Coordinates of C-alpha atoms and ligand atoms in Angstrom, one line a residue:
M218 CA 4.2 3.6 -7.6
C219 CA 2.3 4.6 -10.5
G220 CA -0.4 2.9 -12.4
I221 CA -0.2 1.3 -15.7
F222 CA -3.6 0.9 -17.8
G223 CA -5.3 -0.7 -20.6
Y224 CA -7.9 -1.6 -23.2
T225 CA -8.4 -2.9 -26.4
G226 CA -12.5 -3.6 -27.1
G227 CA -14.7 -1.7 -29.3
S228 CA -15.8 1.4 -27.4
Q229 CA -13.4 4.7 -27.7
A230 CA -10.6 3.6 -25.6
A231 CA -8.9 6.6 -24.6
A232 CA -12.5 7.7 -22.1
I233 CA -12.5 4.1 -20.8
V234 CA -8.1 4.6 -20.1
L235 CA -8.8 8.5 -18.5
E236 CA -11.3 7.3 -15.9
G237 CA -9.2 4.3 -15.0
L238 CA -6.5 6.5 -14.3
R239 CA -8.3 8.3 -11.9
K240 CA -9.6 4.9 -10.8
L241 CA -5.2 3.9 -10.1
E242 CA -3.7 7.9 -8.9
Y243 CA -3.5 6.6 -5.8
R244 CA -0.5 4.5 -6.7
G245 CA 0.7 7.6 -7.7
Y246 CA -0.1 11.4 -9.2
D247 CA 2.9 13.5 -10.2
S248 CA 1.6 13.3 -14.1
F249 CA -1.0 11.0 -16.3
G250 CA -1.3 10.5 -19.8
I251 CA -2.7 8.5 -22.7
A252 CA -1.3 7.3 -25.4
A253 CA -4.3 5.9 -28.2
R254 CA -4.0 4.0 -31.4
G255 CA -6.0 5.4 -34.1
E256 CA -4.8 5.8 -37.9
S257 CA -1.3 6.3 -35.7
I258 CA -0.5 7.0 -32.4
Q259 CA -1.4 9.6 -30.7
V260 CA -0.4 10.4 -27.3
G261 CA -1.5 13.3 -24.8
K262 CA 0.1 14.4 -21.6
K263 CA 0.3 16.4 -18.6
Q264 CA 2.4 17.1 -15.0
G265 CA -0.3 16.9 -11.9
R266 CA -3.2 15.3 -11.3
I267 CA -6.0 14.0 -13.8
P268 CA -8.9 17.7 -13.5
E269 CA -12.1 16.5 -13.3
E270 CA -12.5 18.5 -15.9
G271 CA -10.4 20.2 -18.9
F272 CA -8.2 17.4 -20.4
D273 CA -9.1 16.8 -24.2
I274 CA -9.7 13.6 -25.3
K275 CA -10.6 14.6 -28.4
N276 CA -7.5 14.0 -30.4
L277 CA -7.2 10.4 -28.8
A278 CA -8.9 8.4 -30.9
G279 CA -9.0 4.5 -31.0
T280 CA -10.1 1.1 -29.6
A281 CA -6.9 0.8 -28.4
A282 CA -5.1 2.9 -25.5
I283 CA -2.6 2.4 -22.9
G284 CA -2.2 5.1 -20.4
H285 CA -0.2 6.2 -16.8
T286 CA -0.2 7.7 -13.2
R287 CA 3.6 8.6 -12.5
W288 CA 5.0 8.8 -9.3
A289 CA 8.6 11.0 -10.1
T290 CA 11.8 8.3 -10.3
H291 CA 14.0 9.7 -12.6
G292 CA 13.3 13.1 -13.7
I293 CA 10.6 15.5 -12.1
P294 CA 7.6 16.1 -12.8
D295 CA 6.6 17.3 -15.8
D296 CA 5.2 17.5 -19.1
K297 CA 7.8 16.2 -21.1
N298 CA 8.6 13.0 -18.1
A299 CA 5.1 12.3 -17.9
H300 CA 4.4 9.0 -19.8
P301 CA 3.6 7.6 -21.9
H302 CA 7.1 7.5 -24.4
R303 CA 7.9 7.3 -28.0
D304 CA 10.5 6.3 -29.9
C305 CA 12.1 8.8 -32.8
T306 CA 9.3 8.0 -35.3
G307 CA 6.3 8.2 -33.0
K308 CA 4.7 5.1 -33.9
I309 CA 5.8 3.0 -30.9
A310 CA 4.5 4.1 -27.1
V311 CA 5.3 2.8 -24.0
V312 CA 4.0 3.0 -20.3
H313 CA 6.0 1.4 -17.4
N314 CA 6.1 1.4 -13.7
G315 CA 9.3 0.1 -12.1
I316 CA 13.0 0.9 -12.6
I317 CA 15.1 -0.4 -15.5
E318 CA 18.9 0.1 -13.4
N319 CA 21.4 -0.2 -16.3
Y320 CA 18.8 2.8 -18.4
A321 CA 22.5 5.0 -18.5
L322 CA 24.3 2.6 -20.1
L323 CA 22.1 2.0 -22.7
K324 CA 20.6 5.2 -22.9
R325 CA 23.9 5.9 -24.2
G326 CA 24.5 3.2 -26.7
L327 CA 21.2 4.4 -28.0
V328 CA 22.8 7.9 -28.4
D329 CA 25.8 6.4 -30.0
R330 CA 23.2 4.8 -32.2
G331 CA 21.8 8.3 -33.2
H332 CA 18.3 8.3 -31.6
R333 CA 17.0 11.8 -29.9
F334 CA 15.7 11.5 -26.2
S335 CA 12.8 13.9 -25.0
S336 CA 12.3 12.7 -21.5
D337 CA 14.8 12.3 -18.6
T338 CA 12.9 9.2 -17.5
D339 CA 14.5 5.5 -17.7
T340 CA 11.5 4.0 -19.6
E341 CA 11.7 6.1 -22.5
I342 CA 15.3 3.7 -23.6
I343 CA 12.4 0.8 -24.0
A344 CA 10.8 2.6 -26.9
H345 CA 13.8 3.3 -28.8
L346 CA 15.4 0.0 -27.8
L347 CA 11.9 -1.3 -29.3
E348 CA 12.0 0.8 -32.5
E349 CA 15.5 -1.4 -33.2
V350 CA 14.0 -4.0 -33.5
Y351 CA 10.5 -3.8 -34.6
K352 CA 10.1 -5.4 -38.1
G353 CA 6.1 -5.3 -38.3
D354 CA 5.6 -7.7 -34.9
L355 CA 5.5 -6.1 -31.9
L356 CA 4.9 -9.1 -29.4
A357 CA 8.6 -10.6 -31.1
A358 CA 9.8 -7.4 -30.2
V359 CA 8.9 -7.1 -26.8
Q360 CA 10.5 -10.9 -26.5
A361 CA 13.2 -9.3 -27.7
V362 CA 14.7 -6.2 -26.1
L363 CA 13.0 -7.5 -22.4
P364 CA 16.6 -9.4 -21.8
L365 CA 18.7 -6.2 -22.3
I366 CA 16.7 -4.3 -19.4
D367 CA 18.1 -5.3 -15.7
G368 CA 15.9 -4.0 -13.5
S369 CA 11.3 -4.0 -12.1
Y370 CA 8.8 -3.6 -14.7
A371 CA 5.7 -3.7 -15.1
I372 CA 4.6 -2.0 -19.4
L373 CA 2.1 -2.1 -21.6
V374 CA 3.2 -0.8 -24.9
L375 CA 1.1 0.3 -28.4
A376 CA 2.5 -0.2 -32.4
E377 CA 1.0 2.0 -35.1
A378 CA 1.0 -1.1 -37.5
D379 CA -0.1 -3.8 -34.8
P380 CA -3.6 -4.8 -33.9
R381 CA -2.8 -5.5 -30.5
I382 CA -1.5 -4.6 -27.0
V383 CA 1.8 -6.0 -25.5
A384 CA 2.1 -6.3 -22.0
A385 CA 5.4 -7.7 -19.7
R386 CA 5.8 -7.7 -16.1
S387 CA 9.3 -8.3 -14.2
R388 CA 9.1 -7.6 -10.0
S389 CA 6.3 -5.1 -10.8
P390 CA 2.6 -5.8 -10.6
L391 CA 0.6 -6.4 -13.9
V392 CA -3.4 -7.9 -13.6
V393 CA -5.2 -8.9 -17.4
G394 CA -9.5 -8.0 -17.0
I395 CA -10.8 -10.3 -19.3
G396 CA -14.2 -8.0 -20.5
D397 CA -16.9 -9.1 -23.1
E398 CA -14.9 -8.5 -26.1
A399 CA -12.2 -6.0 -24.4
M400 CA -9.4 -6.6 -22.9
F401 CA -7.8 -4.8 -19.8
A402 CA -4.4 -4.6 -18.0
A403 CA -3.3 -2.9 -15.1
S404 CA -1.2 -2.9 -12.2
D405 CA -4.3 -3.9 -9.7
M406 CA -7.5 -5.1 -10.2
T407 CA -9.2 -0.9 -9.7
P408 CA -9.8 0.3 -12.8
I409 CA -11.0 -2.9 -13.7
L410 CA -14.0 -4.3 -11.9
E411 CA -15.7 -1.9 -13.3
Y412 CA -16.0 -4.3 -16.0
T413 CA -15.4 -7.9 -15.2
R414 CA -14.0 -9.9 -12.7
R415 CA -12.0 -12.2 -14.6
M416 CA -9.1 -11.5 -13.8
I417 CA -5.5 -13.0 -14.2
V418 CA -2.6 -12.6 -12.5
L419 CA 0.7 -12.3 -14.5
E420 CA 3.7 -13.8 -13.3
D421 CA 6.8 -12.9 -13.6
G422 CA 8.5 -13.1 -17.0
D423 CA 5.1 -13.2 -19.0
V424 CA 4.6 -11.8 -21.8
A425 CA 0.9 -10.8 -23.0
C426 CA -0.8 -9.8 -26.5
L427 CA -4.3 -8.2 -25.9
T428 CA -6.7 -8.2 -28.6
P429 CA -10.4 -7.3 -27.7
A430 CA -11.3 -10.6 -27.8
A431 CA -8.0 -12.6 -26.6
V432 CA -5.0 -12.9 -24.7
E433 CA -2.1 -14.9 -24.9
I434 CA 0.1 -15.5 -22.7
Y435 CA 4.1 -16.5 -23.5
Q436 CA 7.5 -17.6 -21.0
K437 CA 10.2 -17.8 -22.7
G438 CA 8.9 -17.3 -25.8
S439 CA 6.4 -20.5 -25.7
R440 CA 2.6 -19.9 -25.1
V441 CA 1.4 -21.1 -21.7
R442 CA -1.5 -20.7 -19.9
R443 CA -2.2 -18.9 -16.7
N444 CA -5.6 -19.4 -14.1
E445 CA -8.3 -17.1 -14.3
E446 CA -9.8 -16.2 -11.2
I447 CA -13.2 -14.3 -10.9
V448 CA -12.6 -12.1 -7.8
R449 CA -14.8 -11.1 -5.0
W450 CA -14.4 -7.5 -4.3
S451 CA -16.4 -5.0 -6.3
S452 CA -16.8 -2.0 -8.2
E453 CA -18.5 -0.3 -5.3
D454 CA -15.3 -1.2 -3.3
V455 CA -13.4 1.5 -5.1
R456 CA -15.9 3.8 -4.7
K457 CA -16.1 6.6 -1.8
G458 CA -19.9 5.6 -0.8
G459 CA -20.3 8.8 -0.1
F460 CA -17.4 9.8 2.3
R461 CA -15.6 12.9 1.2
H462 CA -12.7 10.8 1.3
F463 CA -11.2 7.4 0.8
M464 CA -9.9 7.4 4.2
L465 CA -12.7 8.1 6.1
K466 CA -14.9 5.9 4.2
E467 CA -12.3 3.1 5.4
I468 CA -11.4 3.7 8.9
F469 CA -15.5 3.9 9.0
D470 CA -15.4 0.5 6.9
Q471 CA -13.7 -1.2 10.2
P472 CA -16.1 -2.6 12.6
A473 CA -17.0 -5.1 8.8
V474 CA -13.3 -5.1 7.8
F475 CA -12.7 -6.6 11.6
S476 CA -15.3 -9.0 11.3
D477 CA -15.4 -10.1 7.9
A478 CA -11.9 -10.7 8.4
V479 CA -12.4 -12.7 11.7
R480 CA -15.4 -14.9 9.4
A481 CA -13.1 -15.5 6.1
L482 CA -10.1 -16.3 8.4
R483 CA -12.3 -18.9 10.5
K484 CA -13.2 -21.1 7.2
E485 CA -9.7 -20.6 6.1
E486 CA -6.8 -23.8 6.4
L487 CA -3.9 -22.0 8.5
P488 CA -1.1 -22.8 7.3
G489 CA 0.9 -25.5 9.5
I490 CA 3.8 -23.5 9.9
I491 CA 2.6 -21.5 11.9
R492 CA 2.1 -24.3 14.7
E493 CA 5.3 -25.5 14.7
A494 CA 7.1 -22.4 14.8
G495 CA 9.8 -22.5 17.3
M496 CA 10.8 -18.7 16.6
V497 CA 9.4 -16.4 14.3
T498 CA 10.8 -13.0 12.8
I499 CA 8.5 -10.8 10.9
V500 CA 9.9 -8.2 8.0
A501 CA 7.2 -5.1 7.1
C502 CA 7.3 -1.5 6.5
G503 CA 5.4 1.0 7.3
T504 CA 2.1 0.7 8.7
S505 CA 2.1 -3.4 8.1
Y506 CA 5.6 -3.1 10.4
H507 CA 3.6 -1.0 12.9
A508 CA 1.2 -4.0 13.6
A509 CA 3.9 -6.5 13.6
L510 CA 5.3 -5.3 16.2
I511 CA 2.5 -5.8 18.4
F512 CA 1.9 -9.1 16.7
K513 CA 5.3 -9.8 18.3
Y514 CA 3.8 -8.7 22.2
L515 CA 1.0 -11.0 21.5
L516 CA 3.1 -13.6 20.7
E517 CA 5.5 -13.4 23.4
E518 CA 3.1 -12.4 25.8
Q519 CA 0.0 -14.6 25.3
C520 CA 1.6 -17.1 23.0
R521 CA 4.8 -17.8 25.2
V522 CA 6.7 -17.8 21.5
A523 CA 9.8 -15.7 20.8
A524 CA 9.5 -12.9 18.3
R525 CA 11.5 -10.2 16.8
V526 CA 10.2 -7.7 13.9
E527 CA 12.5 -6.6 11.6
L528 CA 12.6 -3.4 9.3
A529 CA 12.2 -5.6 5.4
S530 CA 14.2 -2.7 4.0
E531 CA 17.2 -3.2 6.8
F532 CA 17.1 -6.8 7.1
R533 CA 16.9 -7.0 3.1
Y534 CA 21.0 -5.9 3.9
F535 CA 21.2 -6.8 7.3
P536 CA 19.5 -10.0 7.8
P537 CA 20.5 -11.5 11.3
P538 CA 21.5 -15.3 12.0
L539 CA 18.4 -16.7 11.2
E540 CA 16.0 -19.6 12.6
G541 CA 12.9 -20.4 12.5
L542 CA 9.5 -19.4 10.8
V543 CA 9.4 -16.0 8.8
I544 CA 6.2 -13.9 7.9
G545 CA 6.3 -11.1 5.6
I546 CA 3.1 -8.2 6.4
S547 CA 2.1 -6.7 3.6
Q548 CA -1.3 -5.1 2.8
S549 CA -0.6 -4.5 -1.5
G550 CA 1.8 -7.7 -1.2
E551 CA 4.2 -6.1 -3.6
T552 CA 6.0 -3.9 -1.3
A553 CA 9.7 -4.3 -2.5
D554 CA 11.3 -4.2 0.9
T555 CA 9.4 -6.7 1.5
L556 CA 9.4 -9.0 -1.0
M557 CA 12.9 -8.6 -1.0
A558 CA 13.3 -9.6 2.0
L559 CA 11.1 -12.6 2.0
E560 CA 12.8 -13.8 -0.9
L561 CA 16.1 -13.7 1.3
A562 CA 14.8 -15.5 4.4
R563 CA 13.7 -18.2 1.4
L564 CA 17.1 -17.8 0.1
R565 CA 18.7 -18.8 3.2
G566 CA 16.3 -21.9 3.9
C567 CA 13.6 -20.3 6.1
P568 CA 9.9 -21.7 6.0
T569 CA 7.6 -17.9 4.7
L570 CA 4.5 -17.1 4.8
A571 CA 2.9 -13.9 3.6
I572 CA -0.2 -12.2 5.2
V573 CA -0.9 -10.1 2.2
N574 CA -4.9 -8.2 0.8
V575 CA -4.3 -8.4 -2.3
V576 CA -4.7 -12.2 -3.5
G577 CA -1.5 -13.0 -5.4
S578 CA -0.1 -10.5 -5.1
S579 CA 3.9 -10.5 -5.5
L580 CA 4.4 -12.0 -1.6
T581 CA 2.2 -14.8 -1.9
R582 CA 4.2 -16.1 -4.9
I583 CA 7.3 -16.2 -2.7
A584 CA 6.1 -17.9 0.5
D585 CA 6.2 -20.9 1.0
A586 CA 1.8 -20.6 2.8
S587 CA 0.0 -17.3 2.5
L588 CA -2.8 -15.6 4.8
L589 CA -5.4 -13.2 3.2
M590 CA -6.3 -10.4 5.6
H591 CA -9.5 -9.5 4.0
A592 CA -9.9 -6.1 4.0
G593 CA -11.4 -5.8 0.8
P594 CA -9.5 -2.7 -1.4
E595 CA -7.3 0.1 0.2
I596 CA -7.4 2.7 -2.1
S597 CA -6.0 5.9 0.6
V598 CA -2.4 6.4 0.8
A599 CA -2.6 6.1 4.5
A600 CA -3.6 2.6 5.6
T601 CA -6.0 2.1 7.9
K602 CA -8.2 -0.9 7.7
S603 CA -5.8 -2.9 6.4
F604 CA -4.0 -2.4 9.9
I605 CA -6.9 -3.3 11.8
A606 CA -7.2 -6.9 9.5
E607 CA -3.8 -7.2 9.9
L608 CA -5.0 -7.2 13.9
A609 CA -7.5 -9.2 13.4
V610 CA -5.0 -12.5 11.8
F611 CA -3.0 -11.9 14.6
F612 CA -5.9 -12.5 16.9
H613 CA -7.0 -14.9 15.4
L614 CA -4.4 -17.0 15.8
V615 CA -3.2 -16.5 18.7
D616 CA -6.6 -17.3 19.3
I617 CA -5.3 -20.6 17.7
M618 CA -2.8 -21.1 19.7
K619 CA -4.4 -20.4 23.3
Q620 CA -7.3 -23.3 21.6
G621 CA -10.5 -20.6 21.7
A622 CA -9.5 -18.3 24.4
W623 CA -9.3 -15.1 22.8
A624 CA -13.1 -16.2 20.8
H625 CA -15.3 -14.0 22.4
H626 CA -13.0 -11.5 21.7
L627 CA -13.0 -12.0 18.2
D628 CA -17.0 -12.3 18.1
S629 CA -17.6 -8.7 19.9
A630 CA -14.7 -6.0 19.2
H631 CA -16.1 -4.8 16.1
R632 CA -17.9 -3.0 19.3
A633 CA -15.2 -1.4 20.4
I634 CA -14.5 0.0 16.6
E635 CA -18.1 1.4 16.5
E636 CA -18.4 2.9 19.5
A637 CA -15.1 4.8 19.1
L638 CA -16.4 6.0 15.7
L639 CA -19.0 7.9 17.5
L640 CA -16.3 10.3 20.2
D641 CA -16.3 13.4 19.7
L642 CA -12.3 14.0 18.8
G643 CA -13.6 18.4 18.4
P644 CA -11.0 19.2 21.4
A645 CA -8.2 17.3 20.6
V646 CA -8.0 17.6 17.0
A647 CA -8.2 22.0 18.0
C648 CA -5.3 21.0 20.0
C649 CA -3.2 19.0 17.4
S650 CA -3.9 21.3 14.4
Q651 CA -2.5 24.2 16.0
A652 CA 0.9 22.1 17.0
K653 CA 4.0 22.6 14.9
D654 CA 4.8 18.5 16.6
I655 CA 3.1 16.3 18.1
F656 CA 4.9 13.0 20.6
F657 CA 2.9 9.9 21.0
V658 CA 3.3 7.7 23.1
G659 CA 2.3 4.1 24.8
R660 CA 3.6 1.1 26.6
G661 CA 3.8 -2.7 25.3
A662 CA 1.5 -3.5 22.9
F663 CA 0.4 -0.2 22.8
Y664 CA 3.7 1.6 22.3
P665 CA 3.1 0.1 18.5
V666 CA -0.2 1.9 18.4
A667 CA 1.6 5.5 19.6
L668 CA 4.1 4.5 16.6
E669 CA 1.2 4.3 14.3
G670 CA -0.6 7.2 15.9
A671 CA 2.2 9.5 14.8
L672 CA 2.9 8.0 11.3
K673 CA -1.1 8.9 10.5
M674 CA -0.6 12.0 11.7
K675 CA 2.7 13.2 10.0
E676 CA 1.8 11.2 6.5
I677 CA -1.6 13.5 5.7
S678 CA -1.7 16.6 8.1
Y679 CA 1.8 16.9 7.8
I680 CA 2.4 18.5 11.4
H681 CA 6.1 16.2 13.1
A682 CA 5.1 13.8 15.2
E683 CA 7.4 11.4 17.1
G684 CA 5.8 7.7 18.6
Y685 CA 7.9 6.8 21.6
A686 CA 7.5 4.5 23.8
A687 CA 6.3 6.4 27.1
G688 CA 9.5 5.2 29.0
E689 CA 11.9 6.5 26.8
I690 CA 10.7 10.0 26.4
K691 CA 12.9 10.6 30.0
H692 CA 15.9 9.7 28.0
G693 CA 16.0 13.2 25.4
P694 CA 12.6 14.3 23.8
F695 CA 12.2 15.7 27.2
A696 CA 14.2 18.6 25.9
L697 CA 11.5 19.3 23.4
L698 CA 8.5 19.3 25.4
S699 CA 7.0 22.5 26.0
P700 CA 3.3 23.8 26.2
E701 CA 3.7 23.9 22.1
T702 CA 4.0 20.6 22.2
P703 CA 1.0 18.6 22.6
V704 CA 1.6 14.5 23.8
V705 CA -1.0 12.4 23.1
A706 CA -0.7 9.1 26.0
V707 CA -2.0 5.7 25.4
C708 CA -2.9 5.3 29.1
A709 CA -4.5 1.4 28.9
P710 CA -5.3 -0.6 32.4
G711 CA -2.9 -3.3 32.9
E712 CA 1.0 -3.2 33.9
T713 CA 2.5 -0.6 33.2
Y714 CA -0.2 1.6 34.3
G715 CA 0.8 3.2 37.2
V716 CA 4.6 4.3 35.5
M717 CA 2.9 5.5 32.3
A718 CA 1.0 7.5 35.2
S719 CA 4.1 8.9 37.0
N720 CA 5.6 9.4 32.9
I721 CA 2.2 11.5 31.9
R722 CA 2.9 13.6 35.6
E723 CA 6.5 14.8 34.5
M724 CA 5.3 15.7 31.0
K725 CA 2.7 17.6 32.8
A726 CA 5.2 19.7 34.9
R727 CA 6.9 21.1 31.8
G728 CA 4.0 22.3 31.0
T729 CA 3.1 20.0 28.0
P730 CA -0.5 19.6 26.1
L731 CA -2.4 16.2 27.6
I732 CA -4.4 14.0 25.3
L733 CA -5.1 11.3 27.0
L734 CA -6.9 8.0 26.1
G735 CA -7.7 6.0 28.9
E736 CA -10.6 3.5 30.3
K737 CA -13.7 5.2 30.6
D738 CA -14.3 5.5 34.5
D739 CA -10.4 7.1 35.3
R740 CA -11.0 9.5 36.7
D741 CA -7.0 10.8 37.9
L742 CA -6.4 10.7 34.0
Q743 CA -9.6 13.0 33.7
E744 CA -8.1 16.1 35.8
I745 CA -4.6 15.3 34.3
A746 CA -5.5 15.5 31.1
D747 CA -6.6 18.9 28.9
V748 CA -8.0 16.4 26.7
F749 CA -9.8 12.9 27.5
I750 CA -11.1 10.7 24.9
P751 CA -12.7 7.5 26.6
L752 CA -11.3 3.9 25.4
P753 CA -15.1 2.4 24.7
S754 CA -13.5 -0.6 26.4
A755 CA -10.1 -1.3 27.9
D756 CA -9.5 -5.3 27.6
T757 CA -6.4 -5.4 24.9
V758 CA -8.3 -7.1 21.6
S759 CA -10.9 -4.0 22.0
G760 CA -8.3 -1.6 23.6
L761 CA -6.0 -1.8 21.1
L762 CA -8.3 -1.7 18.4
S763 CA -10.4 1.6 20.0
A764 CA -7.3 3.3 20.3
S765 CA -5.5 2.9 17.3
V766 CA -9.2 3.8 14.6
I767 CA -8.9 6.8 17.5
L768 CA -5.7 8.2 16.5
Q769 CA -6.5 7.2 13.1
L770 CA -9.9 9.8 13.0
L771 CA -7.5 12.4 15.0
A772 CA -4.9 12.2 12.1
Y773 CA -7.9 12.9 9.4
H774 CA -10.1 15.5 11.5
T775 CA -6.5 17.5 12.0
A776 CA -5.6 16.9 8.6
D777 CA -9.1 18.1 7.5
A778 CA -9.5 20.6 9.9
L779 CA -5.7 22.3 8.1
G780 CA -7.7 21.3 4.4
K781 CA -4.8 18.6 3.5
D782 CA -5.2 16.9 0.3
I783 CA -6.1 13.9 2.6
D784 CA -6.3 11.0 -0.1
R785 CA -3.3 12.0 -1.7
P786 CA -0.5 13.1 0.7
R787 CA 2.8 14.9 -0.8
N788 CA 5.1 13.1 -1.8
L789 CA 3.7 9.7 -1.5
A790 CA 2.3 6.7 -3.1
K791 CA 0.2 3.4 -2.1
S792 CA 2.1 0.4 -3.0
V793 CA 5.9 1.5 -2.9
T794 CA 7.4 -0.7 -5.4
V795 CA 11.1 0.2 -4.9
E796 CA 13.8 0.2 -2.9
Ligands
AGP886 C1 1.3 3.8 5.5 O1 0.2 4.4 5.7 C2 1.3 4.0 4.5 N1 0.8 4.7 3.1 C3 2.6 3.3 4.4 O2 3.3 3.0 5.5 C4 2.7 1.4 4.1 O3 2.2 0.6 5.7 C5 3.8 0.6 3.0 O4 4.5 1.0 2.6 C6 4.1 -0.7 3.7 O5 2.7 -1.1 2.4 P1 2.3 -2.1 2.5 O6 1.4 -3.4 3.6 O7 1.5 -2.3 1.0 O8 3.6 -3.4 2.2

């Protein structure tokens, strides 16, 4: 959700912050804004996305600035609700990512004490609370106000007469970048990588003071030291690199992502708790949840380890009786539901493991042990390469549990992804782009692949799509099948191939257009299909990878054919840091 970015250094800050906000826009794009500190605090903000040109920053002079790109929670997306927010005097400005749960109570008190509000946001209360205690020391004022606030926040604050940017976090991510005579603070590393790879990931409760020359960090009022990390990601990783959309670039990154992930995992010290686990519970959301469902199939079928997968948002409130290892899977490592689910498992005394893409993310701080998926930064809201990297982690774990029996799959599977990238999906795209509803079906480990295909399609093309276990279609959804409702079916060879073929014939009998993914020499499927898409290789590992990639591309090209804003689908944002 929302992205925040601050800079203090020797250059005009507003221009640097505006460029940084462009890189953070994937976290939210309802509105954006900047406050710069020159002789006074000046603010520019606007509803909507950051335009390529035409947003005037001439009035935002100064060498320290904070900015925000918004995913609306409190108050509609309009100019007045855009951050930064100021106090009554206009001398203090705040940007905030998170939710202040007791804001209504605090606001009533502030209004009673005569404060005038100019927005409907929860954030504005912070500026007014600071106004009440600010006596020329911004750090002291922030430290006095934070204990009044319940909820989650990463904030950056500027005050007219104070030379610092003050940053603070609690349950929302915040990273400090250490530059050459410049300091940065942001929701994630993406806007900072342009300037430095030296990062400090702040911890919950940290309050940091940034000047161009130094960063000082305080916890509970006392100065603390935090380790600086040199991150591997580069600024190239967060550029489109010639592709029209980040999503397409990230889809095409996947052969390398898969190989790199496998290579890196082989060097990694794997936590012993995985080997010792008798029962595994996995919590995750969205795409990571679908990947986790595949992991369950692999663990049970290949390793005979009992596994269950829970939607993190449900698990948090309705946890099953718990035993054994609990794994949280999350690309961002910041998804609120997954964080809370893993925290609950930890409090119940279960050993916990985090599988994440972002080094130092919150999930790694909760878990007893962590594994990195090594996908590199994922910018597109629609997750693709993190899904493939999650599969790489799972295949690798299965390989370990099977004592190296999958090593050859791991070494060669990137080729199946490469071949999938070359397929002509034109006829399938033509069929899907005319549809109002699409079913995606599969069986076994290919059922979650179908779920993920449907999620990708609805997320970026806005076509209603549902993923189903193929055998379930006849228990209700059959009523919806018609010549206008295509079915995309993944028909991998294996135990369920025969029943899958029957399911498909039953659908065909209702006049449903069939887009079938199957083994390339499968004559039967080719005959029955309206559109046949050959799976480059159909063994479990390559089949899962290539079918996933094909469905990502199908969604991408369908959305592109319909002219949708692929990297910024409506109403969505990348990391979902609110419940
Ligand atoms: C999928 O394309 C999504 N944008 C979304 O479902 C995402 O996978 C989900 O929010 C979980 O994110 P995480 O992996 O960062 O926890």
